[in-house]
XYZ file of C-alpha atoms in Angstrom:
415
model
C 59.548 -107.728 -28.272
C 60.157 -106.654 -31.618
C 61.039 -109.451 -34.997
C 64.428 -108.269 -36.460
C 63.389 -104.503 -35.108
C 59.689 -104.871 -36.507
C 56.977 -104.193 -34.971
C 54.751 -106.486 -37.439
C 55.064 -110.519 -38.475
C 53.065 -113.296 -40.310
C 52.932 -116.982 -39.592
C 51.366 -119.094 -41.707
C 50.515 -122.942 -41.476
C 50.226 -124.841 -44.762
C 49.095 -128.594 -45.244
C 48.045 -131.032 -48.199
C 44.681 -129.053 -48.187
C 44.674 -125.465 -46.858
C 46.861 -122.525 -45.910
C 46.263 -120.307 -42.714
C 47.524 -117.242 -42.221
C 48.018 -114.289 -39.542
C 49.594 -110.838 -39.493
C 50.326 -109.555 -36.101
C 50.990 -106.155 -35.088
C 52.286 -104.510 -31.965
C 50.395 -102.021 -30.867
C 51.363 -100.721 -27.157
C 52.224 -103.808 -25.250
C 50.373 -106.466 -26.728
C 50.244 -108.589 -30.268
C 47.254 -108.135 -32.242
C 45.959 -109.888 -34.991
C 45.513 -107.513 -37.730
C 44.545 -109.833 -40.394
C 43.675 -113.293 -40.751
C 43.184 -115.801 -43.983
C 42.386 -119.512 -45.029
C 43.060 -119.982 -48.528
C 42.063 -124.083 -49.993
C 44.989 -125.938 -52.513
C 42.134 -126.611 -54.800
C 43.799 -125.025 -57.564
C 47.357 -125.532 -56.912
C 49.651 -124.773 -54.228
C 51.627 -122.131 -56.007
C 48.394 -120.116 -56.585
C 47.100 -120.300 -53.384
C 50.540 -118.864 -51.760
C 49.878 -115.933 -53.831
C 46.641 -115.674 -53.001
C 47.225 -115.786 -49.425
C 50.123 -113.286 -49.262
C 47.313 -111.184 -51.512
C 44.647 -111.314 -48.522
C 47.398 -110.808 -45.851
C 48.887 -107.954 -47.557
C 52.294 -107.828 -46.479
C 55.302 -106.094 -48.137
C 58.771 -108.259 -48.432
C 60.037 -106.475 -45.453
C 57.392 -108.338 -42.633
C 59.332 -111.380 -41.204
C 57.805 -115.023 -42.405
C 57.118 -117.768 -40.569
C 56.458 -121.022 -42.053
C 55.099 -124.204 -40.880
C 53.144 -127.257 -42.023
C 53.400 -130.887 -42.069
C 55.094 -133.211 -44.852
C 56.121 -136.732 -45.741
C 59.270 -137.622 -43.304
C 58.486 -134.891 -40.520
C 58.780 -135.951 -37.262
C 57.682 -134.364 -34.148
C 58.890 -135.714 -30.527
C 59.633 -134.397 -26.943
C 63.280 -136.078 -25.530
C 64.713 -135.601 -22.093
C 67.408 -133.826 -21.627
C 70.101 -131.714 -19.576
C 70.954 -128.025 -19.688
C 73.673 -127.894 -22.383
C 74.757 -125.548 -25.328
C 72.686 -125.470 -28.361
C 75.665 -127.628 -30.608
C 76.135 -130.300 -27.978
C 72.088 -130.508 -27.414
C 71.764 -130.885 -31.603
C 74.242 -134.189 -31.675
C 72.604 -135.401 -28.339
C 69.665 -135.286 -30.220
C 70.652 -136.826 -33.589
C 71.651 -139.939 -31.569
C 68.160 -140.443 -29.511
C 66.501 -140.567 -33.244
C 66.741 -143.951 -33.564
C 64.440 -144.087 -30.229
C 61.255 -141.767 -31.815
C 61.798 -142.966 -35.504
C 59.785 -145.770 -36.888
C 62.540 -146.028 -39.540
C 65.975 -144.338 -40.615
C 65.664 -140.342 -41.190
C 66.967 -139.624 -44.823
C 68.398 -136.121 -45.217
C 67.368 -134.119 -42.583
C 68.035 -131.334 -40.292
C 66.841 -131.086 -36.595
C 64.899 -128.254 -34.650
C 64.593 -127.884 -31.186
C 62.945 -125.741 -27.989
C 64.160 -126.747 -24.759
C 61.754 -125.769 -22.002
C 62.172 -125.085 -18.565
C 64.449 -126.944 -16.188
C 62.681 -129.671 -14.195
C 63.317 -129.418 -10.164
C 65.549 -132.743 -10.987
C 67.809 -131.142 -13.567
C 66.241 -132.689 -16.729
C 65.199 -130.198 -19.313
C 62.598 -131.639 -21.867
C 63.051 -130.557 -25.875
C 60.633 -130.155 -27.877
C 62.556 -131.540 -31.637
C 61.441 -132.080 -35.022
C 63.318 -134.119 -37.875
C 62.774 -132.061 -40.900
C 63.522 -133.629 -43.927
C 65.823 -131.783 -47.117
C 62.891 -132.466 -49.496
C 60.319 -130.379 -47.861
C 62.311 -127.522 -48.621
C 62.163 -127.928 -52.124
C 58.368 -127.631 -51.826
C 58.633 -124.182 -50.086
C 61.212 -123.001 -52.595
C 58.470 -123.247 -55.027
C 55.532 -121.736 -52.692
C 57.831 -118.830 -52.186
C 58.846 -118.759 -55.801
C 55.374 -118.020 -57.140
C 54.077 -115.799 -54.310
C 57.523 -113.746 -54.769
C 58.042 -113.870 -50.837
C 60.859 -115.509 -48.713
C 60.633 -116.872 -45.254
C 62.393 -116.151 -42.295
C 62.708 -119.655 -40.962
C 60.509 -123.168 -41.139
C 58.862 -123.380 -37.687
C 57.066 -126.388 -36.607
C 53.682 -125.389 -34.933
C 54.352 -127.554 -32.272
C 57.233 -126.548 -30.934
C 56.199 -123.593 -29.232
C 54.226 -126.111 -27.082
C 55.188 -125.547 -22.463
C 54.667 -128.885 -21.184
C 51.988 -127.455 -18.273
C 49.600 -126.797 -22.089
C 46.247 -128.997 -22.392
C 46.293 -130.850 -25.175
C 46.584 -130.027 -29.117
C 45.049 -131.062 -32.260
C 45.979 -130.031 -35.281
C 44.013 -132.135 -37.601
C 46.699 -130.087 -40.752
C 49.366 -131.883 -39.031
C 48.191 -135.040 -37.555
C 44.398 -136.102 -38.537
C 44.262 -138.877 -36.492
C 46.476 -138.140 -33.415
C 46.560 -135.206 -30.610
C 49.834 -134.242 -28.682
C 49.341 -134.841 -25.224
C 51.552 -134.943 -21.880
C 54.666 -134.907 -24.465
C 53.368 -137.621 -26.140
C 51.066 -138.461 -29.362
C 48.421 -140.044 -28.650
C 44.668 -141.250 -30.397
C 42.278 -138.065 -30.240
C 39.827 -138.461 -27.575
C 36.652 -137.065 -28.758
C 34.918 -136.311 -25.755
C 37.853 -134.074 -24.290
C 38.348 -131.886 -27.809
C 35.975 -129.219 -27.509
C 37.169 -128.510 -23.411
C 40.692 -128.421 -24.427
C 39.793 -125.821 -27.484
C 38.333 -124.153 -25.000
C 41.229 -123.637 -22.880
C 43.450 -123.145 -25.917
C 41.229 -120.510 -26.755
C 41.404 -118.918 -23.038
C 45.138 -118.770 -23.618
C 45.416 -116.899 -26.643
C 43.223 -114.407 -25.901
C 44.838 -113.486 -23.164
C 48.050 -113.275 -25.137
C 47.100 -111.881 -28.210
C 43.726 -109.357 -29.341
C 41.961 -111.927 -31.391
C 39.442 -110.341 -33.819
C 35.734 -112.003 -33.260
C 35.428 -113.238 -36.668
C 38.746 -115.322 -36.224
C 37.903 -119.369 -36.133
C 40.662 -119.938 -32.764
C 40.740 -123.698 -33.072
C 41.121 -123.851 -37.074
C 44.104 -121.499 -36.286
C 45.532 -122.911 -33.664
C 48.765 -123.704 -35.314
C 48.931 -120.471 -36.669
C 48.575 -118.881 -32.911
C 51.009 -121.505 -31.718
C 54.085 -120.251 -33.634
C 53.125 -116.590 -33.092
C 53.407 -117.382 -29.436
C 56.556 -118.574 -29.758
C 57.853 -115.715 -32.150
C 56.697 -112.998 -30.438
C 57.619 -114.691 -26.984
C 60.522 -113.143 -24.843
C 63.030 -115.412 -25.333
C 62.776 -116.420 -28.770
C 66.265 -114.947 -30.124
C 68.001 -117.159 -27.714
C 66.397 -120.191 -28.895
C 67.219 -119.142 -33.165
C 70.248 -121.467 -32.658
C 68.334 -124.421 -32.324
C 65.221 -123.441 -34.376
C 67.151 -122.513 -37.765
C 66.977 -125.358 -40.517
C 65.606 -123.342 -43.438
C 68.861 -123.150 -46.144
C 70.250 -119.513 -46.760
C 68.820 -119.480 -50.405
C 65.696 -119.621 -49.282
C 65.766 -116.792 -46.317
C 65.261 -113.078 -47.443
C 68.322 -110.581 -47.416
C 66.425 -107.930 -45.143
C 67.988 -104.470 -45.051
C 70.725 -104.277 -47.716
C 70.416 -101.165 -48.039
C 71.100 -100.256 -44.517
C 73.801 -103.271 -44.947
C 75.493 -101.072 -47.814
C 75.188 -97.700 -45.826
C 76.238 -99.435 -42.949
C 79.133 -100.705 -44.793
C 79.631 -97.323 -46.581
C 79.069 -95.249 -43.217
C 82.203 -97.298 -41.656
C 84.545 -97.221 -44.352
C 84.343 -93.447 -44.227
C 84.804 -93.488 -40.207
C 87.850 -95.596 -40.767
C 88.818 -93.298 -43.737
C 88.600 -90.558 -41.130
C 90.422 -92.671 -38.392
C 93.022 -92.827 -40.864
C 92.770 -89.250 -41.971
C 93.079 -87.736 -38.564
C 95.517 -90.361 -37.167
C 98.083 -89.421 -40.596
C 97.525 -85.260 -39.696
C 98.811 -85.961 -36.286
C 101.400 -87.746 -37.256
C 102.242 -85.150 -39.176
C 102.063 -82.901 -36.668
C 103.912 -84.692 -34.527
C 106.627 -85.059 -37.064
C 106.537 -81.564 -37.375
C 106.884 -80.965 -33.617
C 109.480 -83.513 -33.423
C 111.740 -82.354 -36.287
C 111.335 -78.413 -34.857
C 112.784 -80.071 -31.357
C 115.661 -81.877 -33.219
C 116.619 -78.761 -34.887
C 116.658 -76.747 -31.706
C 118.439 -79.521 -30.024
C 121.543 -79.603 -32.451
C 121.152 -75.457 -32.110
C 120.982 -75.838 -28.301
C 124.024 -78.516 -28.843
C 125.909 -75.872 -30.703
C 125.331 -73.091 -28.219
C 126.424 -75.252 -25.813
C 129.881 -76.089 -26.875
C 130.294 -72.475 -27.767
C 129.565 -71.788 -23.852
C 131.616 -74.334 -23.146
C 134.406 -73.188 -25.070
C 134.090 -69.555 -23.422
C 133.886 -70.598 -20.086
C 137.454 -72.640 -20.584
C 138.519 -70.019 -21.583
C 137.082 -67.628 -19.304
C 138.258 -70.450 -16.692
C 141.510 -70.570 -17.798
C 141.787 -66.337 -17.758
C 140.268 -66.405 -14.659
C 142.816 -69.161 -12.849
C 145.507 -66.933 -14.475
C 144.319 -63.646 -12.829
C 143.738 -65.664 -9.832
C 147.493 -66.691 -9.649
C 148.814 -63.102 -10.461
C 146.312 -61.487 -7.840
C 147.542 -64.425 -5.700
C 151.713 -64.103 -6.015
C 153.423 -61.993 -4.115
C 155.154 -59.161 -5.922
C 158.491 -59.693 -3.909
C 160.003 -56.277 -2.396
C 162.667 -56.091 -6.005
C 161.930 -53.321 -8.434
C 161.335 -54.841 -11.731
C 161.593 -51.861 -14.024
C 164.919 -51.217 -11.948
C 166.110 -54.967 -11.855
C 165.451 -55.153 -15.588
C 167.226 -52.180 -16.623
C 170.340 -52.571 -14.611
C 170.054 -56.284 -15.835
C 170.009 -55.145 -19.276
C 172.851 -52.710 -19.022
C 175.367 -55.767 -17.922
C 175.038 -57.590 -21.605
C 176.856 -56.919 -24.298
C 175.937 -55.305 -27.395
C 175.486 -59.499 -28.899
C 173.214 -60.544 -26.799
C 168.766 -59.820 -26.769
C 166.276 -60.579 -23.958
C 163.854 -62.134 -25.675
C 161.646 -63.467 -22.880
C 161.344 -61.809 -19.626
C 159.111 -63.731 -16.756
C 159.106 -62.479 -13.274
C 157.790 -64.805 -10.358
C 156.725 -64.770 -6.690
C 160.662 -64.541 -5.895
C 162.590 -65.510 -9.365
C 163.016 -64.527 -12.648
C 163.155 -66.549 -15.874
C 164.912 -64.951 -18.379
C 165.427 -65.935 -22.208
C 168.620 -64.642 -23.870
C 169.626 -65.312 -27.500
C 173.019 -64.340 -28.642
C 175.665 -64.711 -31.498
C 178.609 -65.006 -28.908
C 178.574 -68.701 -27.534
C 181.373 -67.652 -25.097
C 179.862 -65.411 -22.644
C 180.322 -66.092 -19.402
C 177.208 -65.003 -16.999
C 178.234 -65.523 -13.806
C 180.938 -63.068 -14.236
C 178.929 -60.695 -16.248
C 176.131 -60.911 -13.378
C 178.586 -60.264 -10.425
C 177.581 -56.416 -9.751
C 173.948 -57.326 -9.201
C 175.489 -60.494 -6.848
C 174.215 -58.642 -4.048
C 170.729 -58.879 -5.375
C 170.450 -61.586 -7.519
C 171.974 -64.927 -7.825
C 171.964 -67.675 -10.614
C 169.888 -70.598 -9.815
C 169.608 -72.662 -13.072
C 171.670 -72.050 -16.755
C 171.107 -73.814 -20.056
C 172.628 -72.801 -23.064
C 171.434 -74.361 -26.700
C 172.833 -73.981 -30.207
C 170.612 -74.719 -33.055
C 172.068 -76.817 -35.789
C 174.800 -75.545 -37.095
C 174.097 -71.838 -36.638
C 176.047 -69.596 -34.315
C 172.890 -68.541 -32.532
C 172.696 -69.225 -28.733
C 169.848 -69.423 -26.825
C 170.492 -69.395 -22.852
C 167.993 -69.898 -20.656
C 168.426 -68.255 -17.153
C 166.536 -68.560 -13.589
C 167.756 -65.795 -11.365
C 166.438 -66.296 -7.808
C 167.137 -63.421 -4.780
C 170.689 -63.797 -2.935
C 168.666 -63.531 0.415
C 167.082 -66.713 -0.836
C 170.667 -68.431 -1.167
C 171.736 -66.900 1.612
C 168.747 -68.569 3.697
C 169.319 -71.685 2.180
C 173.295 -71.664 3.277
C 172.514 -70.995 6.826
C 170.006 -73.264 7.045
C 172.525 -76.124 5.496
C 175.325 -74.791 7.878
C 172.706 -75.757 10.863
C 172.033 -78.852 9.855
């Protein structure tokens, strides 16, 4: 797997007298160690982190791993259940007072859980790390101008199937053993080396001149970095403070930053030029709608019109034109009034005609005046209006055919 997308890490294993060192490499599909360095505190801690970042050789941008032993740290293995990382951390804090000789001051806990038992238990591997040891790194990394990735206690990358470990940097007079600590047993320390030494060869490419037991806490972590499932497990393995962690890739943080700002600039960009297109399109279909609207009621209007025409021409093509001469009827019609009196409305029907007479002379009398066309026409309705107190008269005369009256006589003489 890669660190943080590297192909390249360092852990490093400091005590009271010596810091040990490894830079691993990828290279195809296995770890190798590329270099290797023990550096003594005989002339001060500070100066021998520099000098051991010196002999390793690594830039600012290899991930760190620390680990080491201090006043207050704490190393046991607690049974557990499969839970999240939170819950496991607070189950944890309260099963201290059951691996503590005496109340933890400051601290922070770290934790691997291993594989699930057949019975559902899960064992942890925890450590109680106290605040003051990382006032100790903040000065190692201080002077060697280097930050580290995260504190990692060497023996938490421990499976519980592993022989047992000494690690005389960590515990001089104790080995961990079948998850617990226990005296060292002399006679069994070189066999289990031995195996330890089987194992990480077969994980890692070991250069020959590399002492595998005095860097056996070194190999430790490195198995757990560069092992599978190690970003799942970051939740429960953090404890260094922020301050003290490198800010890797801030300049790909900035571009990043930089690179979406300008896609949602362009989001923006391209959403407000459809909108405005869209406004456009919309506004160019209001128009033609009040247009359309307006060339509508014009049709409209024409085709009432043309409608009403139309029913006219219908009812004219319709009525019957009656067997009368008009021209005739309207001439002889017009010689029977006196010199007073003006058609001024002349409307002929199916079978009557309305007529509209005005006149100076109030005193006509129609019926007598109409009696030599008798034979032809008869009077059907008369009305006769004055206006105010002019002497204009306006008569208003239906003439209907005297066969028409004539029909309607016989038929009332039947009934």
């Amino acid at each position: 797997m890669k660190i943080l997308g590297n192909r390249n890490f360092v852990t490093v294993v400091f005590s009271d007298k010596t810091l040990r060192g490894a830079y691993f490499e990828r290279k195809g599909s296995r770890w190798s160690v590329l270099r290797h360095a023990e550096v003594e505190i005989s002339e001060g801690r500070d100066a021998a982190w520099k000098k051991l970042v010196k002999e390793l050789d690594f830039g600012s941008t290899v991930p760190l791993f620390v680990g080491g032993s201090a006043s207050g740290v704490t190393f046991f293995r607690a049974q557990s259940v499969a839970m999240d990382p939170q819950s496991r951390r607070s189950a944890l804090e309260m099963e201290l007072g059951h691996h503590l000789l005496q109340q933890a001051p400051d601290h922070k806990i770290q934790f691997v859980p291993l594989a699930e038992r057949s019975d559902g238990t899960v064992p942890v591997n925890a450590c109680v790390v106290p605040e003051s040891l990382f006032k100790l790194l903040a000065s190692a990394f201080s002077s060697c101008s280097r930050r580290a990735d995260n504190f990692i206690y060497p023996l938490l990358a421990l499976q519980e199937d592993d022989p047992a470990v000494y690690l005389p940097e960590l515990e001089n007079n104790f080995e961990f053993s079948n998850g617990q600590w226990r005296s060292v047993n002399s006679g069994a320390r070189k066999e289990n080396e031995e195996k330890w030494t089987q194992i990480f060869n077969a994980q890692f490419a070991i250069p020959s001149d590399m002492d595998v037991p005095a860097y056996t806490g070194v190999l430790l972590m490195a198995r757990l970095v560069s092992s599978d499932d190690f970003s799942s497990l970051r939740d429960g393995i953090r404890v260094l403070p922020d301050n003290l962690r490198p800010v890797r890739y801030r300049k790909q943080l900035i571009c990043a930053g930089v690179l979406a700002l300008l896609l949602v600039i362009n989001l923006v960009w391209g959403a407000w030029i459809k909108w405005q297109k869209s406004g456009a399109g919309y506004r160019e279909i209001v128009k033609e709608s009040v247009r359309l609207d307006s060339e509508t009621r014009k049709i409209k209007n024409a085709m009432r019109r043309d409608s009403r025409a139309h029913k006219e021409r219908q009812r004219m093509v319709a009525s019957k034109a009656g067997a009368h001469d008009v021209l005739t009827d309207l001439a002889g019609f017009s010689r029977l009034l006196p010199a007073s009196a003006m058609v001024t409305s002349y409307r002929r029907g199916e079978t009557d005609i309305d007529i509209v007479i005005s006149s100076e002379d109030e005193n006509i009398n129609y019926p007598q005046l109409l009696k030599p066309i008798s034979k032809h026409w008869k009077i059907g309705q008369i009305q006769q209006r004055q206006r105010g107190n002019t002497t204009s008269v306006t008569v208003n005369l239906k003439l209907v055919p005297a066969d028409n009256e004539a029909a309607k006589a016989r038929k009332a003489r039947r009934k």
